[in-house]
XYZ file of C-alpha atoms in Angstrom:
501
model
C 26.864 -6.445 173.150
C 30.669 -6.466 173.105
C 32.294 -2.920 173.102
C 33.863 -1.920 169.970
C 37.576 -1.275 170.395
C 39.484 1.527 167.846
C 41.494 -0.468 165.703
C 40.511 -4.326 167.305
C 37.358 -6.415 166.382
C 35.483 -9.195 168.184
C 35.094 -12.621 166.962
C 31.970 -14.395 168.311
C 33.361 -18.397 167.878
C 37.117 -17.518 169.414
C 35.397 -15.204 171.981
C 38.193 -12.826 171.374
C 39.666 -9.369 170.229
C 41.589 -9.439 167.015
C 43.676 -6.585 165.422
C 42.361 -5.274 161.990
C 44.425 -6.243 159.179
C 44.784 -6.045 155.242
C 43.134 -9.075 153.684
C 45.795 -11.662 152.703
C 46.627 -11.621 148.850
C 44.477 -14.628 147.082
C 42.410 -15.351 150.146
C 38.488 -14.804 149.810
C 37.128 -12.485 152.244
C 35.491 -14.591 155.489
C 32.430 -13.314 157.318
C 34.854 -12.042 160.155
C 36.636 -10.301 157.679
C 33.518 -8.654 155.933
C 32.189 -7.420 159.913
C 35.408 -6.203 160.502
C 35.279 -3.951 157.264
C 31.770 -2.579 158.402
C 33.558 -2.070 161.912
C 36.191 -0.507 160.438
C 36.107 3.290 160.602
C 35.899 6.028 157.848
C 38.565 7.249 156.742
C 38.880 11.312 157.921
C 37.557 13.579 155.009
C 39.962 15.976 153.338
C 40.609 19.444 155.203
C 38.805 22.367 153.117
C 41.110 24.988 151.645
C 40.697 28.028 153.347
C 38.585 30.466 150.788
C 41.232 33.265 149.641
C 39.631 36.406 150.595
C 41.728 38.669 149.508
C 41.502 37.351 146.177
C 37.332 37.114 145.915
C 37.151 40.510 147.520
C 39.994 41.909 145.548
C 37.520 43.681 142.658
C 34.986 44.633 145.696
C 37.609 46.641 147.606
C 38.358 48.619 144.447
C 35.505 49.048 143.133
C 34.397 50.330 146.844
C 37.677 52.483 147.213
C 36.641 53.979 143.524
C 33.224 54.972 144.686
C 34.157 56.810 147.425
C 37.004 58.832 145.812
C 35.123 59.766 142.770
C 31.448 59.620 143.530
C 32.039 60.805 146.781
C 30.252 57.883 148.582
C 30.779 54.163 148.678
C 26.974 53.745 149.090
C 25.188 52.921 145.414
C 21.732 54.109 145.724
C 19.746 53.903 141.938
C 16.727 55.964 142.990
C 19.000 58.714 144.482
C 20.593 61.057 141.637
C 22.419 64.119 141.538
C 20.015 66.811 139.089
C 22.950 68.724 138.034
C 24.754 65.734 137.128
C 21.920 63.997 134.977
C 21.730 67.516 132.973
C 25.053 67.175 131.879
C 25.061 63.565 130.971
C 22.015 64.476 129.507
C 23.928 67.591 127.475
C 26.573 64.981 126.979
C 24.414 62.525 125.283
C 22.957 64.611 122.492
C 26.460 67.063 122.087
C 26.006 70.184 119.670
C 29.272 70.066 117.681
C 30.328 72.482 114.548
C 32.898 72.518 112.013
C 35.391 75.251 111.455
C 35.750 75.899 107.450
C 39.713 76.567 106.095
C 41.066 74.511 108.888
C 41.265 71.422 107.213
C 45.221 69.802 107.572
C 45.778 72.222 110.536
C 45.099 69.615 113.648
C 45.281 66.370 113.113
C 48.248 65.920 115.103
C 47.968 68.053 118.305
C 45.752 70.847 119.850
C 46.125 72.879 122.994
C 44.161 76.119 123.781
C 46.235 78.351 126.072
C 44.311 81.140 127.906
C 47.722 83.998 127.980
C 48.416 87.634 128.427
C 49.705 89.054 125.484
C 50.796 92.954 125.117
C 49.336 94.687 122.961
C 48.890 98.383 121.579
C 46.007 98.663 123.971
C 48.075 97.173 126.845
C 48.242 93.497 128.083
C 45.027 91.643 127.470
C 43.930 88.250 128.270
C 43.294 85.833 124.913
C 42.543 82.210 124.281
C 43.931 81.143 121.221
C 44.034 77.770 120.216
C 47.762 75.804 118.775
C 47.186 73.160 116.234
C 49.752 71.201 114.740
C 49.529 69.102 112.102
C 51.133 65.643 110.413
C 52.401 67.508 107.170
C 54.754 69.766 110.237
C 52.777 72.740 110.006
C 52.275 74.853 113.106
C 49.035 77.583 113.457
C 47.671 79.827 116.288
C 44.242 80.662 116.030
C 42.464 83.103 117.845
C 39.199 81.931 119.792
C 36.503 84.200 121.447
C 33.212 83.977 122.920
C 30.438 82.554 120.910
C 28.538 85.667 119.440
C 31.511 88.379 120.750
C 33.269 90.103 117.569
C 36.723 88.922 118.339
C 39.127 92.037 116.799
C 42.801 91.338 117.507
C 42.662 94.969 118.711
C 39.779 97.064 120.175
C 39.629 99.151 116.766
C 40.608 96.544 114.374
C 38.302 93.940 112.639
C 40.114 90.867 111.584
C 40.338 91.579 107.712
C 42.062 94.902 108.391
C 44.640 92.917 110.308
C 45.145 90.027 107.799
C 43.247 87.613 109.590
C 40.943 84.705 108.208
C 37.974 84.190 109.805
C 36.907 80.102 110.059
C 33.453 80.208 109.924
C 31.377 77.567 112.117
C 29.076 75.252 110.308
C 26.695 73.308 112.646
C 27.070 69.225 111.703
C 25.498 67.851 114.667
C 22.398 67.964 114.931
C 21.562 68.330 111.631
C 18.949 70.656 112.071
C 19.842 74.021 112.363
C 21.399 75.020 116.317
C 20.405 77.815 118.003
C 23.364 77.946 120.165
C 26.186 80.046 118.904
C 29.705 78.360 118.250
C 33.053 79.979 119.352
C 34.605 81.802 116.967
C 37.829 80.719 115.512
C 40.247 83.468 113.414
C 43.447 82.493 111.647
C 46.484 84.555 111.127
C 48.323 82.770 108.868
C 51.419 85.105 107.796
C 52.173 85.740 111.526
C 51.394 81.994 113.200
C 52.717 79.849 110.891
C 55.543 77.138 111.393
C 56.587 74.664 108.739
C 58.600 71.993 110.489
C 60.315 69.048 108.628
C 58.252 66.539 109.629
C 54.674 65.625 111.591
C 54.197 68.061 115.099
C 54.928 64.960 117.711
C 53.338 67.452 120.977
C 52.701 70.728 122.326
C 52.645 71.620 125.858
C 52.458 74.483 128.404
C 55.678 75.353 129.709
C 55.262 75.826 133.186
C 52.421 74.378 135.889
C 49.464 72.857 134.040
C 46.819 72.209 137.678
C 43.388 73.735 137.034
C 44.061 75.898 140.674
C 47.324 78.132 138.968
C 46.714 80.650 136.705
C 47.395 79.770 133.135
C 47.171 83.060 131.363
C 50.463 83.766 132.857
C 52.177 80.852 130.577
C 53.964 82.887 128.033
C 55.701 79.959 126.256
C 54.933 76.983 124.674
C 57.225 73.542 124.210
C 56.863 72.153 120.242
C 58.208 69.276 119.201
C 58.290 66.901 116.088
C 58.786 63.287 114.981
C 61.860 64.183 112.641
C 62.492 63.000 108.986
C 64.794 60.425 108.972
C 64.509 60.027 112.757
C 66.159 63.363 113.373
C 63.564 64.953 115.647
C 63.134 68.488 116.611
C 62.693 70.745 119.900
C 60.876 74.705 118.916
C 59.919 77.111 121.794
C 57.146 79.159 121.044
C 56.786 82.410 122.737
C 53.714 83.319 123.885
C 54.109 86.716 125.292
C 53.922 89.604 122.613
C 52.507 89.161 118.897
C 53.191 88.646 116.103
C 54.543 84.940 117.946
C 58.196 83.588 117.586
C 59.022 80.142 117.172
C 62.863 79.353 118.161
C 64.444 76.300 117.763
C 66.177 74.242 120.713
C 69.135 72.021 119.848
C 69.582 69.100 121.806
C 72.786 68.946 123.665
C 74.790 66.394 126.077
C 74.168 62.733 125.376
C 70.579 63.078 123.695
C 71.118 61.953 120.360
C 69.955 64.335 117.754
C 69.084 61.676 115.475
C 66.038 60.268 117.460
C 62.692 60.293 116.413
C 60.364 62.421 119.432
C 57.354 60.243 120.140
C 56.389 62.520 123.215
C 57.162 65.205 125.852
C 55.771 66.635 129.196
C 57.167 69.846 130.940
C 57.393 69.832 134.527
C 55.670 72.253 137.014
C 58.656 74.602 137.316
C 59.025 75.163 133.938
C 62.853 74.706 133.586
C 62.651 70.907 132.313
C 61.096 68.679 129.483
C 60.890 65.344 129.435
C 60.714 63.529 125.464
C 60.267 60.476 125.005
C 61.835 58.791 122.247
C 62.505 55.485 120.002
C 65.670 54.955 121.908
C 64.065 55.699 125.469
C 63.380 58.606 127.652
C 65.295 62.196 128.681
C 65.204 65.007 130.555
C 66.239 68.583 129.263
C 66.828 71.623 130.133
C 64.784 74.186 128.134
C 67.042 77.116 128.775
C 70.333 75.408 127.702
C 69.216 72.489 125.541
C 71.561 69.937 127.634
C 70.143 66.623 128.219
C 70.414 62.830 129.334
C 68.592 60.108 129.310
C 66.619 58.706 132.470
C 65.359 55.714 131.044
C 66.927 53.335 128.007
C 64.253 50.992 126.601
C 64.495 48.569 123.327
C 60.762 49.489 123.320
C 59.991 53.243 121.999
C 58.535 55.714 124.499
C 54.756 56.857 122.674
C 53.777 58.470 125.883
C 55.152 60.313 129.023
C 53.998 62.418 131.820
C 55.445 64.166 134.954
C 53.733 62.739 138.319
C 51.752 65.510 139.073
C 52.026 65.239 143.115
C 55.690 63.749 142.590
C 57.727 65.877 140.152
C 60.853 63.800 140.657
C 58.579 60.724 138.797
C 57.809 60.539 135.241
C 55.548 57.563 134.159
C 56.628 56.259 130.474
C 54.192 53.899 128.302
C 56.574 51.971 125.670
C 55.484 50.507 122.597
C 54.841 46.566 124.107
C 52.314 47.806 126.435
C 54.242 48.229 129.336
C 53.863 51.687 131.843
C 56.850 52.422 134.092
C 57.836 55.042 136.954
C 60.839 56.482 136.351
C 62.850 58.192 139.578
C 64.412 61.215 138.090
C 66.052 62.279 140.999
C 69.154 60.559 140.665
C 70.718 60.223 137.605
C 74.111 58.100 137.746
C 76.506 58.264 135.155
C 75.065 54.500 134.500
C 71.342 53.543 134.812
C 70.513 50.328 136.440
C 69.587 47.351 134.412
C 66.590 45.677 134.775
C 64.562 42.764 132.658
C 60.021 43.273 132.950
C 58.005 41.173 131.492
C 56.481 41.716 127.851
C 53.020 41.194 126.538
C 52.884 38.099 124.878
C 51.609 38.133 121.017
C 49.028 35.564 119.189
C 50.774 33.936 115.918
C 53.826 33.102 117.015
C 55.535 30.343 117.114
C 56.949 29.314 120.952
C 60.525 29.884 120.280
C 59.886 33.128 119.578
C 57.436 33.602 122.455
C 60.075 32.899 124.897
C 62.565 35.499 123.423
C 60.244 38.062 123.530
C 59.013 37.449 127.043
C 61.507 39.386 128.600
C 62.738 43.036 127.304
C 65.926 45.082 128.707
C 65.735 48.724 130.008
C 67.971 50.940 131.735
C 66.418 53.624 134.475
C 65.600 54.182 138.449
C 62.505 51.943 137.996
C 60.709 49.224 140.566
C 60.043 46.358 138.298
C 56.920 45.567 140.361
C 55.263 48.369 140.156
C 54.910 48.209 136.365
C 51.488 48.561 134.347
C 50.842 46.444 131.429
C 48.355 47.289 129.084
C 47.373 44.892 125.875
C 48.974 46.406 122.738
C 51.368 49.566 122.485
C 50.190 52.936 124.666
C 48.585 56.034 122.611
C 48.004 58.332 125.758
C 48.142 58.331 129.375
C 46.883 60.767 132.167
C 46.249 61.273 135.586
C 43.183 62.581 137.417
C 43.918 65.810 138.979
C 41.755 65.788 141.384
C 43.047 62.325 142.763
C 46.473 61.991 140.642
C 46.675 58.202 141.985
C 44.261 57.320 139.111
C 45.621 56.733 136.349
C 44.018 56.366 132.498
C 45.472 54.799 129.644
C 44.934 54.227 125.921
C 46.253 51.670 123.813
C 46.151 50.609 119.816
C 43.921 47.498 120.127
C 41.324 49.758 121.941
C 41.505 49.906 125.275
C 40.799 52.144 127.554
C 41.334 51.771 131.659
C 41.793 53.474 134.484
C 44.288 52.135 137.590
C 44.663 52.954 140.773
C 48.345 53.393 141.254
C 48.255 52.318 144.894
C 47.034 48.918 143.984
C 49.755 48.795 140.772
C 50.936 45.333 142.005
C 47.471 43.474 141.681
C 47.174 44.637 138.021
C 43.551 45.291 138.118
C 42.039 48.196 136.447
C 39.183 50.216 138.480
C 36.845 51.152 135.688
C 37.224 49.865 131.706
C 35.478 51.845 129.023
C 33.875 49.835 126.070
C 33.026 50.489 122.572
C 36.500 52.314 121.552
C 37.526 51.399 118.090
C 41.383 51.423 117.340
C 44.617 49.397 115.649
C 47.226 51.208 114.797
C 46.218 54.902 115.237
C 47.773 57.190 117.382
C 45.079 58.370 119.129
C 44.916 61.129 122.149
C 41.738 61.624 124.236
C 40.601 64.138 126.341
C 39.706 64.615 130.135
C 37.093 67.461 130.987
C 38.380 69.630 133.586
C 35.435 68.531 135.882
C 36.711 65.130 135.099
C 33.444 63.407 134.763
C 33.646 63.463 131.155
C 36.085 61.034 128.605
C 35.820 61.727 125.414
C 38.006 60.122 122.588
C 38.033 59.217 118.369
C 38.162 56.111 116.889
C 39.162 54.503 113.499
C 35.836 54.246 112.479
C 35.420 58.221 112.582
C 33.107 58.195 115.355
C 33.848 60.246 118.684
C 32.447 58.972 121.782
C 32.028 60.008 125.496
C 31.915 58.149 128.580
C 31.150 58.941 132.515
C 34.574 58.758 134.193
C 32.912 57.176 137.114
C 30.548 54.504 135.732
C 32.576 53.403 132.777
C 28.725 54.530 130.694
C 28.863 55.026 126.934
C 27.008 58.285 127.052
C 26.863 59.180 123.385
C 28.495 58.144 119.672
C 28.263 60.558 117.200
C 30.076 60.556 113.358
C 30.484 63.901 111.996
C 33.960 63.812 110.518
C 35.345 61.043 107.074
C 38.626 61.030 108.883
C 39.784 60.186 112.083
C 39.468 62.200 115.111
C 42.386 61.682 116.398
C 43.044 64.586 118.866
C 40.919 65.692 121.901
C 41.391 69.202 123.839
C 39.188 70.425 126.292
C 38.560 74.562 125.935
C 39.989 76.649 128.339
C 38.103 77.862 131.696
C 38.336 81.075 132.961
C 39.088 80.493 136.704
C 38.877 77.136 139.240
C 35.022 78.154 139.944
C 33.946 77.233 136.804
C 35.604 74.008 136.708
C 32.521 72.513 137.927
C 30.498 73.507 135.126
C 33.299 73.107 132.386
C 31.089 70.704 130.364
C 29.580 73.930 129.051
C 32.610 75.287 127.600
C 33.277 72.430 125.203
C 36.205 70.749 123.614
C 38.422 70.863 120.494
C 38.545 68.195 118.205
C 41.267 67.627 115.134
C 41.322 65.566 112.511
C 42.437 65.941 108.655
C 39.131 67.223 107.755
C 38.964 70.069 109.712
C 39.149 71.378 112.836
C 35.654 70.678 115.593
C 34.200 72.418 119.069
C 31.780 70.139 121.012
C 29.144 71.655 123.269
């Protein structure tokens, strides 16, 4: 048997090596030819792609990362589980929640529950009272104690001496009858009340908000509104004697007066506010009113924070979706110009896609590092415990949480389903354990999830409006932050005013 030669085959009559060629056009294919084609060899297969890890493993690695940080092991055992932890999913589940009577219209818009020292005729004592602004502008302060303590604004004085109204709870959920006392809610009307021009936009502390400081010594309070007309307002409400002062702050340097306030953080020193705005974002001093902007957007600002770790950053979520990090640090006399990408919307026609797939803003911002969420932001806020987590909240009804050290990949660590929103301005509320989310929804239900898991604990409807603002109570120091699921939150809507066990 003749060798076979790479390239060369043998033909048996001529006794001799030939060179394989193509087959000449028109000719029939010979017997030589036809031997050479089975002699001819295969033609190398196709190199594989190389598999792209880092893509396939990309969810893994978070999911892994997540586990760790917040479950405090990256190892998922089902038949292992924590008993204190499945008692208060199981007290989150079935929630006891009542109904505060003559607080309807008082906090639809925002709620904060401040734990101060105020000076009184019986020296300085520590109170909890609860701020509650609502969307017709009015501003109340109500005082909260203990469930089952007779809460006197003075040690000798019962609240109808002292021209106070008590709210008294009604149980709504469950329907039977609770045996668990509620807080107690007491409303001084002709010495906490602030009509403002338009709907209350935010309230916050004035000063450091981390669970390890010590609140009660917060003695003021930043108020702002939306504005009639887009002419929004700045009040600063002091906190530190009774009966309580609200003063106004006017707006000074470039911020334009005639802006309507979406939004506004403090930042941990106390001396500086940050609002955001329809125009864009700015930073101002609460003592002197003098301000300038940090961030110019054609998008309006609906929600803002101070980085918690990083005081010099404030994270801004704008109306198309998009969340950016702001560098506050410097502020030049002109803000850098950059172009991000905007969410793209259904119904339109192509033209109009492609001028709205690019938006303008002005600020110290990395464009890479942006978030984009579906529809326009509602709320935003980071995890104290690990501020690189980050949860957000828009108006088609999503919910996520990011980890900000994997911002470039885009991928959200943890989703939470079953949220219900389109258009509502809606703020939800973080348990100061944070193992708890809890939020309203258009369809009037309020709902709570496990941080961790992403689980739908528990749906419940107890208010014909929506609830659209979430507060968590107040703790009395960082060793009961562990067990802060027993001291409940505050809920607002139009109907009245809620506590959640």
């Amino acid at each position: 048997m003749r060798p076979e030669l790479p390239g060369f085959y043998f033909d048996e009559e001529k006794k001799k090596y030939f060179a394989i060629r193509g087959p000449i056009p028109g000719s029939k294919p010979s017997s030589s030819s036809s031997s050479s084609s089975r002699t001819k060899q295969k033609p190398d297969p196709k190199p594989l792609k190389e598999p792209n890890y880092q893509k396939r493993n990309k969810l893994k690695a978070l999911k892994l990362l997540c586990s760790r940080e917040l479950s405090g092991s990256v190892l998922v055992n089902k038949k292992k589980s924590n008993f204190k932890e499945e008692i208060e999913k199981t007290q989150a589940s079935n929630p006891l929640v009542w109904r505060y009577d003559s607080t309807e219209n008082l906090g639809d818009a925002a709620l904060k529950e401040f734990q101060v020292d105020i000076q009184t005729s019986q020296g300085l004592t520590r109170k909890n009272i609860l701020v509650a602004g609502s969307t017709g502008g009015c501003l109340s302060i109500l005082r909260v104690s203990k469930a089952g303590q007779v809460p006197p604004f003075d040690e000798f004085e019962t609240p109808a001496l002292y021209g106070g109204t008590e709210c008294d709870p009604v149980s709504v959920l469950p329907y039977k009858e609770n045996k668990r006392e509620a807080p107690r809610l007491i409303w001084r009307p002709a010495h906490s009340h602030l009509h403002a021009p338009s709907s209350i936009s935010s309230i916050q502390l004035i000063g450091s908000s981390y669970p390890s400081d010590n609140s009660h010594h917060i003695k003021r309070a930043l108020i702002t509104t939306l504005g009639s007309s887009g002419r929004g307002s700045v009040f600063i409400l002091s906190l530190a004697e009774e009966p309580y002062i609200v003063t106004p702050r006017s707006l000074r340097g470039n911020v334009s007066s005639e802006c309507t306030i979406w939004t506004s953080d403090c930042s941990v020193s106390g001396t500086l506010a940050a609002i955001g705005t329809n125009v864009g974002a700015a930073l101002v001093d609460l003592e002197t009113g003098a301000g300038s902007y940090f961030l110019r957007s054609e998008s309006d600002v609906l929600a803002l924070q101070f980085h918690q770790s990083k005081g010099s950053i404030v994270q801004c979520g704008l109306r198309n979706g998009a969340i950016v990090s702001v560098d506050v640090r410097e502020r030049p006399s002109r803000l850098t110009r950059h172009q991000i990408r905007s969410q793209s919307t259904s119904g339109t026609s192509q033209a109009t896609a492609r001028k709205k797939e690019w938006f303008k803003l002005k600020g110290n911002i990395n464009p890479s590092h942006v978030l984009y969420m579906p529809s326009s932001l509602t709320c935003m806020k980071t995890l104290k415990t690990y501020d690189q987590y980050l949860m957000a909240s828009s108006m088609d009804g999503t919910i996520k949480l990011y980890d900000q050290r994997m911002v470039k990949r885009g991928v959200a660590v943890q989703t939470y389903e079953g949220h219900v929103n389109s258009h509502t301005r809606i703020e939800f509320g973080i348990d100061p354990s944070e193992r708890f989310l809890m939020s309203g929804g258009e369809d009037c239900y309020t709902r709570i999830w496990s941080i961790k898991s992403g689980q739908l604990l528990s749906e419940n409807k107890f208010s014909n409006s929506v609830p659209s603002v979430v507060c968590w109570s107040a703790v009395e120091g960082q060793s009961e932050l562990k067990d802060s699921i027993v001291h409940g939150a505050w809920l607002g809507s139009r109907e009245a005013i809620f506590n959640m066990f």
